[in-house]
Structures are given as C-alpha cells and as structure tokens.
Short mmCIF file of C-alpha atoms in Angstrom, two decimals:
data_model
loop_
_atom_site.label_atom_id
_atom_site.label_comp_id
_atom_site.label_asym_id
_atom_site.label_seq_id
_atom_site.Cartn_x
_atom_site.Cartn_y
_atom_site.Cartn_z
CA MET A 1120 -93.62 55.41 -4.13
CA GLN A 1121 -94.55 51.78 -4.57
CA ILE A 1122 -92.11 49.55 -6.40
CA THR A 1123 -92.08 45.89 -7.35
CA VAL A 1124 -88.73 44.22 -7.81
CA THR A 1125 -88.08 40.58 -8.60
CA VAL A 1126 -85.20 39.50 -6.39
CA ASN A 1127 -83.76 36.00 -6.80
CA GLY A 1128 -86.96 34.97 -8.53
CA ASP A 1129 -89.36 36.35 -5.90
CA GLU A 1130 -91.45 39.47 -6.42
CA HIS A 1131 -91.23 42.03 -3.65
CA THR A 1132 -93.47 45.07 -3.42
CA ALA A 1133 -92.60 47.90 -1.08
CA ASP A 1134 -93.14 51.59 -0.46
CA VAL A 1135 -89.85 53.44 -0.75
CA GLU A 1136 -88.53 56.96 -0.97
CA PRO A 1137 -87.04 57.69 -4.40
CA ARG A 1138 -83.72 58.41 -2.73
CA LEU A 1139 -83.39 54.93 -1.22
CA LEU A 1140 -80.38 53.15 -2.72
CA LEU A 1141 -80.77 49.63 -4.04
CA VAL A 1142 -78.20 48.29 -1.57
CA HIS A 1143 -80.24 49.57 1.38
CA PHE A 1144 -83.49 48.31 -0.14
CA LEU A 1145 -82.02 44.83 -0.35
CA ARG A 1146 -80.46 44.88 3.10
CA ASP A 1147 -82.94 46.88 5.17
CA LYS A 1148 -86.30 46.35 3.44
CA LEU A 1149 -85.82 42.75 2.30
CA GLY A 1150 -83.35 41.59 4.94
CA LEU A 1151 -80.97 40.29 2.28
CA THR A 1152 -77.80 41.26 4.13
CA GLY A 1153 -75.55 39.08 1.99
CA THR A 1154 -75.03 42.12 -0.22
CA HIS A 1155 -72.57 44.31 1.64
CA TRP A 1156 -72.46 48.07 1.88
CA GLY A 1157 -69.01 49.60 1.66
CA CYS A 1158 -67.55 52.76 0.23
CA ASP A 1159 -70.82 54.32 -1.01
CA THR A 1160 -68.93 55.82 -3.96
CA SER A 1161 -68.98 52.91 -6.46
CA ASN A 1162 -65.29 52.26 -5.92
CA CYS A 1163 -65.03 49.20 -3.67
CA GLY A 1164 -67.51 46.82 -5.29
CA VAL A 1165 -68.71 44.96 -2.17
CA CYS A 1166 -72.31 45.86 -3.14
CA VAL A 1167 -72.26 44.22 -6.58
CA VAL A 1168 -75.55 42.55 -7.53
CA TRP A 1169 -77.05 41.69 -10.89
CA LEU A 1170 -79.63 44.05 -12.37
CA ASP A 1171 -81.39 42.44 -15.33
CA GLY A 1172 -78.58 39.91 -15.56
CA THR A 1173 -75.66 42.35 -15.42
CA PRO A 1174 -73.39 43.13 -12.45
CA VAL A 1175 -73.86 46.64 -11.08
CA LYS A 1176 -72.75 48.49 -7.95
CA SER A 1177 -75.96 48.75 -5.96
CA CYS A 1178 -74.80 51.75 -3.89
CA THR A 1179 -75.07 53.80 -7.08
CA VAL A 1180 -78.44 52.51 -8.24
CA LEU A 1181 -81.70 53.81 -6.80
CA ALA A 1182 -84.18 51.21 -5.65
CA VAL A 1183 -86.84 52.92 -7.78
CA MET A 1184 -84.66 52.30 -10.84
CA ALA A 1185 -85.10 48.56 -10.19
CA ASP A 1186 -88.92 48.86 -10.20
CA GLY A 1187 -90.21 46.31 -12.70
CA HIS A 1188 -86.74 44.82 -13.13
CA THR A 1189 -84.96 41.74 -11.82
CA VAL A 1190 -82.16 41.59 -9.28
CA ARG A 1191 -79.97 38.66 -8.30
CA THR A 1192 -77.99 38.75 -5.08
CA VAL A 1193 -75.53 36.39 -3.47
CA GLU A 1194 -78.46 34.72 -1.73
CA GLY A 1195 -79.58 33.62 -5.19
CA LEU A 1196 -76.35 31.85 -6.09
CA ALA A 1197 -76.87 28.50 -4.39
CA ASP A 1198 -79.54 26.10 -5.58
CA GLY A 1199 -81.04 25.06 -2.27
CA ALA A 1200 -78.31 23.29 -0.36
CA ALA A 1201 -76.14 22.92 -3.47
CA LEU A 1202 -73.53 25.63 -3.64
CA ASP A 1203 -72.74 27.33 -6.92
CA PRO A 1204 -69.31 26.16 -8.16
CA VAL A 1205 -68.05 29.70 -7.54
CA GLN A 1206 -69.07 29.47 -3.88
CA GLU A 1207 -67.47 26.06 -3.62
CA GLY A 1208 -64.31 27.42 -5.23
CA PHE A 1209 -64.08 30.19 -2.64
CA VAL A 1210 -64.44 27.58 0.12
CA ARG A 1211 -61.89 25.16 -1.28
CA CYS A 1212 -59.29 27.72 -2.38
CA HIS A 1213 -59.58 30.00 0.65
CA GLY A 1214 -60.90 32.81 -1.53
CA LEU A 1215 -61.81 34.85 1.51
CA GLN A 1216 -60.51 35.84 4.89
CA CYS A 1217 -62.77 38.50 6.42
CA GLY A 1218 -65.45 37.90 3.77
CA PHE A 1219 -66.50 41.50 3.31
CA CYS A 1220 -65.76 41.64 -0.43
CA THR A 1221 -66.81 38.05 -1.08
CA PRO A 1222 -70.47 38.44 -2.12
CA GLY A 1223 -69.59 41.07 -4.73
CA MET A 1224 -66.61 39.05 -5.94
CA MET A 1225 -68.74 35.95 -6.35
CA MET A 1226 -71.51 37.77 -8.24
CA THR A 1227 -68.99 39.16 -10.72
CA ALA A 1228 -67.24 35.80 -10.98
CA ARG A 1229 -70.51 34.00 -11.74
CA TRP A 1230 -71.28 36.52 -14.47
CA LEU A 1231 -67.77 36.17 -15.93
CA LEU A 1232 -68.04 32.38 -16.08
CA ASP A 1233 -71.49 32.58 -17.67
CA HIS A 1234 -69.97 34.64 -20.48
CA ASN A 1235 -66.47 33.17 -20.57
CA PRO A 1236 -66.44 29.64 -19.10
CA ASP A 1237 -62.65 29.29 -19.24
CA PRO A 1238 -61.18 32.70 -18.36
CA SER A 1239 -57.44 33.27 -18.08
CA GLU A 1240 -55.97 34.65 -14.88
CA ASP A 1241 -55.68 38.06 -16.58
CA GLU A 1242 -59.33 37.98 -17.63
CA ILE A 1243 -60.38 37.17 -14.07
CA ARG A 1244 -58.26 40.00 -12.68
CA GLU A 1245 -59.72 42.42 -15.23
CA ALA A 1246 -63.28 41.34 -14.41
CA ILE A 1247 -62.83 42.02 -10.67
CA SER A 1248 -60.68 45.12 -11.13
CA GLY A 1249 -63.46 47.36 -9.79
CA GLN A 1250 -63.67 45.43 -6.53
CA SER A 1251 -61.33 45.74 -3.58
CA CYS A 1252 -60.10 42.95 -1.32
CA ARG A 1253 -57.91 43.97 1.60
CA CYS A 1254 -57.12 40.42 2.80
CA THR A 1255 -56.18 38.02 0.07
CA GLY A 1256 -54.03 40.02 -2.32
CA TYR A 1257 -56.49 38.60 -4.90
CA GLU A 1258 -54.35 35.50 -5.43
CA ASN A 1259 -56.79 33.08 -3.83
CA ILE A 1260 -59.79 34.81 -5.34
CA VAL A 1261 -58.34 34.20 -8.79
CA ARG A 1262 -57.65 30.56 -7.83
CA SER A 1263 -61.21 30.19 -6.58
CA VAL A 1264 -62.65 31.41 -9.86
CA ARG A 1265 -60.27 29.18 -11.81
CA TRP A 1266 -61.38 26.26 -9.62
CA ALA A 1267 -65.01 27.00 -10.48
CA ALA A 1268 -64.13 27.24 -14.17
CA SER A 1269 -62.24 23.93 -14.18
CA ARG A 1270 -65.07 22.35 -12.29
CA GLY A 1271 -67.03 22.64 -15.50
CA THR A 1272 -69.85 24.69 -16.77
CA GLU A 1273 -72.88 23.65 -14.77
CA VAL A 1274 -73.91 27.23 -14.95
CA SER A 1275 -76.76 28.45 -12.84
CA ALA A 1276 -78.53 31.17 -14.72
CA SER A 1277 -81.56 32.60 -13.04
CA MET B 1212 -75.00 51.29 11.29
CA GLY B 1213 -72.74 54.18 10.40
CA PRO B 1214 -73.82 57.33 8.63
CA MET B 1215 -75.34 56.59 5.26
CA GLN B 1216 -74.73 58.78 2.29
CA VAL B 1217 -78.05 59.22 0.59
CA PRO B 1218 -79.27 61.97 -1.72
CA ALA B 1219 -81.62 64.69 -0.52
CA HIS B 1220 -85.29 64.26 -1.31
CA PHE B 1221 -86.31 64.43 -4.97
CA GLU B 1222 -89.20 63.35 -7.17
CA TYR B 1223 -88.62 60.38 -9.45
CA GLU B 1224 -90.01 60.18 -12.96
CA ARG B 1225 -89.38 57.33 -15.32
CA ALA B 1226 -89.48 58.02 -19.04
CA THR B 1227 -90.92 55.33 -21.29
CA SER B 1228 -89.99 56.96 -24.61
CA VAL B 1229 -87.93 59.90 -25.85
CA ASP B 1230 -91.14 61.91 -26.31
CA HIS B 1231 -92.19 61.07 -22.77
CA ALA B 1232 -88.74 62.11 -21.48
CA LEU B 1233 -89.09 65.46 -23.27
CA ALA B 1234 -92.56 65.93 -21.77
CA LEU B 1235 -91.22 65.20 -18.28
CA LEU B 1236 -88.30 67.59 -18.81
CA ALA B 1237 -90.74 70.28 -20.00
CA LYS B 1238 -92.86 69.71 -16.90
CA TRP B 1239 -89.95 70.11 -14.45
CA GLY B 1240 -87.91 72.70 -16.36
CA SER B 1241 -84.56 73.66 -14.88
CA GLU B 1242 -85.29 71.76 -11.64
CA ALA B 1243 -84.93 68.40 -13.41
CA ARG B 1244 -81.87 66.34 -14.14
CA VAL B 1245 -81.77 63.41 -16.49
CA VAL B 1246 -80.33 60.27 -14.92
CA ALA B 1247 -78.86 57.51 -17.06
CA GLY B 1248 -76.22 55.26 -15.47
CA GLY B 1249 -76.08 57.67 -12.55
CA HIS B 1250 -72.49 56.86 -11.68
CA SER B 1251 -71.50 60.51 -11.54
CA LEU B 1252 -74.83 62.14 -10.73
CA ILE B 1253 -75.88 59.91 -7.82
CA PRO B 1254 -72.53 60.32 -5.98
CA MET B 1255 -72.81 64.09 -6.53
CA MET B 1256 -76.34 64.03 -5.12
CA LYS B 1257 -75.12 62.13 -2.07
CA LEU B 1258 -72.59 64.90 -1.48
CA ARG B 1259 -75.20 67.62 -2.20
CA LEU B 1260 -73.05 68.85 -5.09
CA ALA B 1261 -76.17 68.30 -7.17
CA ARG B 1262 -79.65 68.75 -5.73
CA PRO B 1263 -82.30 68.40 -8.44
CA GLU B 1264 -85.97 68.53 -7.51
CA ALA B 1265 -86.72 65.78 -9.97
CA LEU B 1266 -84.84 62.98 -11.68
CA VAL B 1267 -86.00 61.84 -15.09
CA ASP B 1268 -84.80 58.25 -15.47
CA ILE B 1269 -84.10 57.30 -19.09
CA ASN B 1270 -82.68 53.82 -18.39
CA ASP B 1271 -85.66 52.13 -20.02
CA LEU B 1272 -85.11 53.92 -23.35
CA GLU B 1273 -83.75 50.95 -25.28
CA GLU B 1274 -84.41 52.98 -28.42
CA LEU B 1275 -81.32 55.05 -27.52
CA ALA B 1276 -79.03 52.05 -26.91
CA TYR B 1277 -77.27 51.24 -30.19
CA VAL B 1278 -74.07 51.48 -32.17
CA ARG B 1279 -74.65 51.39 -35.91
CA LEU B 1280 -73.36 52.56 -39.25
CA ASP B 1281 -75.84 54.87 -41.00
CA GLY B 1282 -74.30 55.07 -44.47
CA ASP B 1283 -70.83 56.43 -43.77
CA VAL B 1284 -71.68 57.78 -40.32
CA LEU B 1285 -71.01 55.90 -37.09
CA ALA B 1286 -73.97 56.60 -34.82
CA VAL B 1287 -73.88 55.92 -31.09
CA GLY B 1288 -77.11 56.18 -29.11
CA ALA B 1289 -76.91 58.21 -25.91
CA MET B 1290 -77.99 55.23 -23.77
CA THR B 1291 -75.21 53.00 -25.09
CA ARG B 1292 -73.45 51.59 -22.02
CA HIS B 1293 -69.68 51.91 -21.84
CA ALA B 1294 -69.44 48.10 -21.91
CA ASP B 1295 -71.38 47.98 -25.17
CA LEU B 1296 -69.22 50.63 -26.84
CA LEU B 1297 -66.18 48.59 -25.79
CA ALA B 1298 -67.72 45.37 -27.13
CA SER B 1299 -68.76 46.86 -30.48
CA PRO B 1300 -66.80 45.45 -33.46
CA LEU B 1301 -68.03 48.38 -35.59
CA VAL B 1302 -66.36 50.81 -33.22
CA GLY B 1303 -63.17 48.76 -33.19
CA GLU B 1304 -63.06 48.68 -36.97
CA HIS B 1305 -63.68 52.37 -37.63
CA TYR B 1306 -62.62 54.22 -34.48
CA PRO B 1307 -60.37 52.13 -32.21
CA ILE B 1308 -59.80 55.31 -30.15
CA PHE B 1309 -63.06 54.48 -28.35
CA HIS B 1310 -61.94 51.00 -27.45
CA ASP B 1311 -58.64 52.41 -26.16
CA ALA B 1312 -60.56 54.93 -24.05
CA GLU B 1313 -63.20 52.50 -22.79
CA ARG B 1314 -60.58 50.05 -21.53
CA VAL B 1315 -59.39 52.74 -19.10
CA ILE B 1316 -62.74 54.25 -18.09
CA ALA B 1317 -63.59 53.24 -14.52
CA ASP B 1318 -63.91 49.45 -14.15
CA PRO B 1319 -65.91 46.71 -15.88
CA VAL B 1320 -68.82 46.80 -13.42
CA VAL B 1321 -69.15 50.60 -13.62
CA ARG B 1322 -68.91 50.30 -17.42
CA ASN B 1323 -71.95 48.00 -17.33
CA ARG B 1324 -74.03 50.90 -16.09
CA GLY B 1325 -72.45 54.17 -17.22
CA THR B 1326 -73.50 55.55 -20.60
CA VAL B 1327 -72.00 57.48 -23.49
CA GLY B 1328 -74.61 60.25 -23.24
CA GLY B 1329 -74.24 60.51 -19.49
CA SER B 1330 -70.49 60.89 -19.77
CA LEU B 1331 -70.78 63.74 -22.27
CA CYS B 1332 -73.56 65.52 -20.39
CA GLN B 1333 -71.91 65.19 -16.99
CA ALA B 1334 -69.09 67.21 -18.58
CA ASP B 1335 -66.51 66.34 -15.98
CA PRO B 1336 -63.30 68.14 -17.03
CA SER B 1337 -61.41 64.84 -16.63
CA GLU B 1338 -63.84 62.72 -18.63
CA ASP B 1339 -62.34 60.51 -21.35
CA LEU B 1340 -65.05 60.15 -24.01
CA SER B 1341 -65.37 63.93 -24.28
CA ALA B 1342 -61.74 64.09 -25.44
CA ALA B 1343 -62.15 61.08 -27.72
CA PHE B 1344 -65.27 62.51 -29.38
CA ALA B 1345 -63.55 65.90 -29.69
CA ALA B 1346 -60.55 64.24 -31.36
CA VAL B 1347 -62.67 62.61 -34.06
CA ASP B 1348 -64.80 65.75 -34.51
CA ALA B 1349 -68.09 64.07 -33.64
CA ALA B 1350 -71.43 65.84 -33.44
CA ALA B 1351 -73.97 65.61 -30.63
CA VAL B 1352 -77.60 65.25 -31.63
CA VAL B 1353 -79.85 67.04 -29.14
CA ARG B 1354 -83.64 66.82 -29.10
CA GLY B 1355 -85.87 69.43 -27.55
CA PRO B 1356 -89.39 70.77 -27.72
CA ASP B 1357 -88.58 72.58 -30.96
CA GLY B 1358 -87.01 69.64 -32.73
CA VAL B 1359 -83.52 68.30 -33.29
CA ARG B 1360 -80.25 70.20 -33.41
CA ARG B 1361 -76.71 69.05 -34.05
CA VAL B 1362 -73.83 70.53 -32.07
CA PRO B 1363 -70.18 69.71 -32.75
CA VAL B 1364 -68.73 68.00 -29.67
CA ARG B 1365 -65.99 70.65 -29.88
CA GLU B 1366 -68.69 73.21 -28.99
CA PHE B 1367 -70.75 70.98 -26.71
CA HIS B 1368 -69.05 71.73 -23.39
CA THR B 1369 -69.37 75.28 -22.13
CA GLY B 1370 -67.37 74.80 -18.94
CA PRO B 1371 -66.77 72.32 -16.14
CA TYR B 1372 -70.00 70.33 -15.67
CA GLU B 1373 -71.76 72.57 -18.20
CA THR B 1374 -72.98 71.82 -21.71
CA VAL B 1375 -75.13 73.41 -24.39
CA VAL B 1376 -77.98 71.03 -23.53
CA ALA B 1377 -80.67 73.35 -22.20
CA PRO B 1378 -83.39 72.51 -19.67
CA GLY B 1379 -86.04 70.61 -21.60
CA GLU B 1380 -83.51 69.10 -24.02
CA LEU B 1381 -82.07 65.60 -24.25
CA LEU B 1382 -78.88 64.35 -25.87
CA VAL B 1383 -80.04 61.41 -27.98
CA GLU B 1384 -77.09 60.45 -30.18
CA VAL B 1385 -73.48 61.12 -31.08
CA VAL B 1386 -72.45 60.80 -34.72
CA VAL B 1387 -69.03 60.56 -36.36
CA PRO B 1388 -68.42 60.45 -40.12
CA VAL B 1389 -66.26 57.52 -41.23
CA ARG B 1390 -63.62 58.63 -43.72
CA PRO B 1391 -61.06 56.50 -45.58
CA GLY B 1392 -57.39 56.54 -44.63
CA GLY B 1393 -58.05 57.13 -40.94
CA GLY B 1394 -56.45 55.90 -37.77
CA SER B 1395 -57.13 56.82 -34.15
CA ALA B 1396 -55.87 56.09 -30.64
CA TYR B 1397 -56.21 57.16 -27.01
CA GLU B 1398 -53.52 57.35 -24.32
CA LYS B 1399 -54.15 57.96 -20.63
CA VAL B 1400 -52.08 58.15 -17.48
CA GLU B 1401 -53.95 57.38 -14.26
CA ARG B 1402 -52.78 57.01 -10.67
CA ARG B 1403 -54.32 53.59 -10.34
CA VAL B 1404 -56.52 51.33 -12.45
CA GLY B 1405 -59.96 52.82 -12.98
CA ASP B 1406 -59.14 56.33 -11.78
CA TRP B 1407 -59.87 59.57 -13.55
CA ALA B 1408 -57.05 60.72 -15.81
CA VAL B 1409 -54.04 62.61 -14.54
CA ALA B 1410 -53.97 63.53 -18.21
CA ALA B 1411 -55.05 61.86 -21.42
CA ALA B 1412 -54.91 62.51 -25.14
CA GLY B 1413 -56.83 61.20 -28.11
CA ALA B 1414 -55.68 61.49 -31.70
CA ALA B 1415 -57.21 60.85 -35.09
CA VAL B 1416 -55.36 61.19 -38.39
CA TRP B 1417 -56.33 60.76 -41.99
CA LEU B 1418 -53.43 60.06 -44.34
CA ALA B 1419 -53.08 60.73 -48.04
CA GLY B 1420 -49.96 58.77 -48.82
CA ASP B 1421 -47.38 59.99 -46.33
CA THR B 1422 -49.10 63.32 -45.80
CA ILE B 1423 -51.47 64.08 -42.96
CA ALA B 1424 -54.60 65.20 -44.81
CA ASP B 1425 -56.50 65.87 -41.61
CA ALA B 1426 -55.99 65.41 -37.89
CA GLY B 1427 -57.90 65.75 -34.67
CA ILE B 1428 -56.56 65.96 -31.12
CA GLY B 1429 -58.56 65.79 -27.92
CA LEU B 1430 -57.17 66.35 -24.42
CA THR B 1431 -58.71 65.75 -21.04
CA ALA B 1432 -57.90 66.85 -17.48
CA VAL B 1433 -55.38 69.45 -18.64
CA GLY B 1434 -57.51 72.56 -18.99
CA ALA B 1435 -57.85 72.42 -22.77
CA ALA B 1436 -60.90 74.44 -23.85
CA HIS B 1437 -63.59 72.12 -25.22
CA PHE B 1438 -61.21 69.13 -24.69
CA HIS B 1439 -59.61 70.24 -27.97
CA ALA B 1440 -56.14 71.17 -29.27
CA PRO B 1441 -56.80 73.15 -32.46
CA ALA B 1442 -53.34 74.71 -32.86
CA ALA B 1443 -51.62 71.32 -32.89
CA GLU B 1444 -54.18 70.05 -35.39
CA GLU B 1445 -53.59 73.02 -37.64
CA PHE B 1446 -49.86 72.35 -37.55
CA LEU B 1447 -50.39 68.72 -38.58
CA ARG B 1448 -52.69 69.37 -41.54
CA GLY B 1449 -50.68 69.06 -44.75
CA SER B 1450 -47.49 68.03 -42.92
CA ALA B 1451 -45.58 64.83 -43.56
CA ALA B 1452 -46.43 62.04 -41.13
CA THR B 1453 -42.91 61.87 -39.70
CA ASP B 1454 -42.02 61.38 -36.07
CA SER B 1455 -40.50 64.84 -35.71
CA VAL B 1456 -43.75 66.37 -36.93
CA LEU B 1457 -45.75 64.37 -34.38
CA VAL B 1458 -43.35 65.44 -31.62
CA GLU B 1459 -43.77 69.08 -32.59
CA ALA B 1460 -47.56 68.69 -32.54
CA GLY B 1461 -47.26 67.34 -29.00
CA ARG B 1462 -45.16 70.33 -28.01
CA ILE B 1463 -47.76 72.72 -29.40
CA ALA B 1464 -50.62 70.87 -27.68
CA ALA B 1465 -48.81 71.02 -24.33
CA GLU B 1466 -47.94 74.68 -24.73
CA ARG B 1467 -51.58 75.69 -25.24
CA CYS B 1468 -53.21 73.77 -22.40
CA GLU B 1469 -53.59 75.11 -18.87
CA PRO B 1470 -53.73 72.32 -16.32
CA VAL B 1471 -54.19 73.07 -12.64
CA ALA B 1472 -52.43 71.32 -9.78
CA ASP B 1473 -54.56 68.97 -7.71
CA GLN B 1474 -54.29 65.66 -5.87
CA ARG B 1475 -53.52 63.98 -9.19
CA GLY B 1476 -50.37 65.97 -9.81
CA PRO B 1477 -48.67 69.33 -10.29
CA ALA B 1478 -49.42 71.51 -13.31
CA ASP B 1479 -46.01 71.14 -14.98
CA TYR B 1480 -46.25 67.35 -14.82
CA LYS B 1481 -49.69 67.42 -16.41
CA LYS B 1482 -48.45 69.76 -19.12
CA HIS B 1483 -45.61 67.34 -19.81
CA LEU B 1484 -48.10 64.46 -20.00
CA ALA B 1485 -50.35 66.41 -22.37
CA GLY B 1486 -47.47 66.66 -24.83
CA GLU B 1487 -46.11 63.16 -24.39
CA LEU B 1488 -49.52 61.47 -24.54
CA THR B 1489 -50.44 63.48 -27.63
CA VAL B 1490 -47.31 62.20 -29.35
CA ARG B 1491 -47.95 58.60 -28.29
CA ALA B 1492 -51.58 58.76 -29.44
CA LEU B 1493 -50.52 60.30 -32.77
CA ARG B 1494 -47.88 57.61 -33.32
CA ARG B 1495 -50.40 54.86 -32.74
CA ALA B 1496 -53.07 56.61 -34.84
CA VAL B 1497 -50.62 56.96 -37.75
CA ALA B 1498 -49.59 53.31 -37.44
CA ARG B 1499 -53.23 52.25 -37.49
CA ALA B 1500 -53.96 54.47 -40.49
CA ARG B 1501 -51.11 52.68 -42.26
CA GLY B 1502 -52.52 49.35 -41.18
CA VAL B 1503 -49.41 48.38 -39.23
CA ALA B 1504 -50.86 48.42 -35.71
#
C-alpha cells in the first residue's frame, strides 16, 4: 500500500507491504541508516526514533502505522553543520565507543532534555533504561547528556 | 544483512473512529486482530505465534486516550498509553497502585507506545495491569455490534492470552469506582529492570477506622485464576488491619496460587514471592489508606 511519512521535515511517499517495519522503511527505503537495527524484540533500543514527537522503538512499529504521521531520526538532530548539544556532548564526553547504541541514546536524550532541561543522573538513567550499551557502562553516556543539559537549553524541536 | 524477523503477510486497516473500528472488525471477523501499541502482538507475529489475516490499527483513536473522573468513577480509555497512566495526577491521587505498576512495566520508551487496553487484551499471564485492575475490582467496558457491555476485570480473562472480548468487539474503557478510605499498592520482583514479573502482587484496602471494610488482591505470573486472590480477600474483610492479619492474608494467597517453573524461577520460589509480595503490597496499601505513606 502507498504511505506518506514526514521524516525529518521531508515528506516521503512509498509503496510498502503492511508487514514492513518502520526501522527497515527508514533504513532500506529511505537510506536513513543512522537508525540502527538490533534485537528486533523491542529490548535493546538501538532503533529508537520519534513518532509524532515521542521516542518509540521502530522495530516494533509498522511503517504503515506511520502513514500520515511524522518521524524524526538521528539524521534530523543536527541543524545543518551545527550539531545538537546532545551530539556535541557525546563527542566531548566520549559517550560512545562502537557507536551502535548511540543514535537511539541520542534521540531519547534529546526528548528528555526537551521535557526536563536539567535532569539528574538518576533521571537520565531511568530515561535510557530501555536501551542497551555494551561498551560504556553508561557512565559516559550519562555525562554526555549532563554536558548537553549544562550547555543550556537551545533546544531543537522539529 | 542477517535474517530479518518480519511478520507474515496480512492486510492492514486503519480505524478512524470507534464505529469504523467495529465495522472493520465485523468485516474481518475472527481473522482480525486489533493492534494498539503492538509491543506484544508485533513480536508474536514475527515469531508466527500470532498470524492474523488482518490488523485493525486503532492508534488514531484519540477519543479512547483519556484518564478522567466521571463522578466517583475513575475512567481510563483503552488507548491510554502506559506513559500517560503513569503521568496522570488523578491516578496517583486515587489509585497509586497504577503508578507503582507502571514504573515497573517494560521501560520508558516502550511505555510511550504500549496501551492499557492492549495490555488487558493481550492477556499475558505475567502482565501487570491485569493484576492491578483485578485488585481494585475494575470493570472493562466492551463495545460490539449489539452495543456496550461491562465485564468485571476479574472475569475478563478466560485463560492465557484469552479474554471475553469476542471477534467483532472492542475494549474501549476500564472503569474503577473511587471509594473513601482507600489505599492501594503494587509490588513486583523482576530478574532485571523492565522484565516481565517473576511474581507480582497488587493490593487495595478500604479502612473503616482500624478495620478492613473491603480489600482486593491481584496476583500475576503465579497461576492465580483471573489474576485474583479471592480467599485472601475474604479473610481480610472485617478483620483488624494489623500486621499479623496481613501476613496471614499473604499466606492464604500463596497457598491458593499455582505457579509453574520456567526460566524466571522455580515454582516454590514464585509461591513464596506471591505471599511475601502480597504482604508488602497490603502493608503499603494500609499505610496509604491511613495517609502515612
């Protein structure tokens, strides 16, 4: 069936099977491979994107469910060449090693800071508790988000 | 690319109103499944544990996404997301058991998508809200081609993954009367954050002075029929709200449940948890009813 999804502000129309998952639509149909595909069981959280402004695990959302709705992926975080403070925080605080979990972590972190500009360490850990990182032990991810929070609230809402 | 897990072929229908959803369900009959958050159904479809011919998507039914007080009845729309139940001050004020439960259901991102109605209708024997709604003696409001019917949550589940909702019907709302003197709480043991329960218990009490005027106990993951512990409730009604009474109620609840061993633990451990968590939930519910917690 034909669907139209607004992704990072751009409308995309495509013919898809109803069983196509949103994560594969983004990666394979639109070439937006920043969203990663991991456990396929909504446990690991590497596929987190925003659907209508809310983080969801895109391996457990059908692409057809996004028809007529808006999606924001990690490709939509930066404003041109200017990184989102969350991205800059991950760079400065070594919030990643292998980088596999990073896009999902950053999408959840951006959402957290939009709703709670000065989160405590516990609040950050709670927010990302449905997302696995096998490299950092989460310590530097939490620091990265704190860095973005302390950097101020130039929040990019799209 | 490695092997993808994707569902088998199905037809997709998107409902634009409750009436439209009912029309779509009538059209597809028993071959249709309703999909809300999809966080149980879609994984089951990937594994071919569910293979509907058609999915009726009700995610656009904003009319079913609400938490409100209708007179002295707390009404929760079936499309209320877990995150919204957790964020609701009304729920926190009248039935904190749901906030306790929501804090330990999956994780925040899954809670953004999963729904109250989906949780009840999925009828997973380890599901938390089923036990919480059983504890407070809520009623499910089900709409079908012949109108609306109300089913006590304690009669809603007919077995693992089975409910009274017939093909062509839709759960639209869950309602709980708000009564004075009440307190409620939920206690869960899980292997790791966000997991299904090894065991969990929900308790609601209504005090008249130091006497338990009424009580409700819900259990999950321990083989309690209808997520319910009626014998322990019966024991509590009219008893003094003392710790030894609560401990005895826990003993009765544990005695009557029939957990099975699985990867989450052996049966005797789960039975022990059923009793202990019942007692802890009752203690907290009593403290809240007294306004001291």
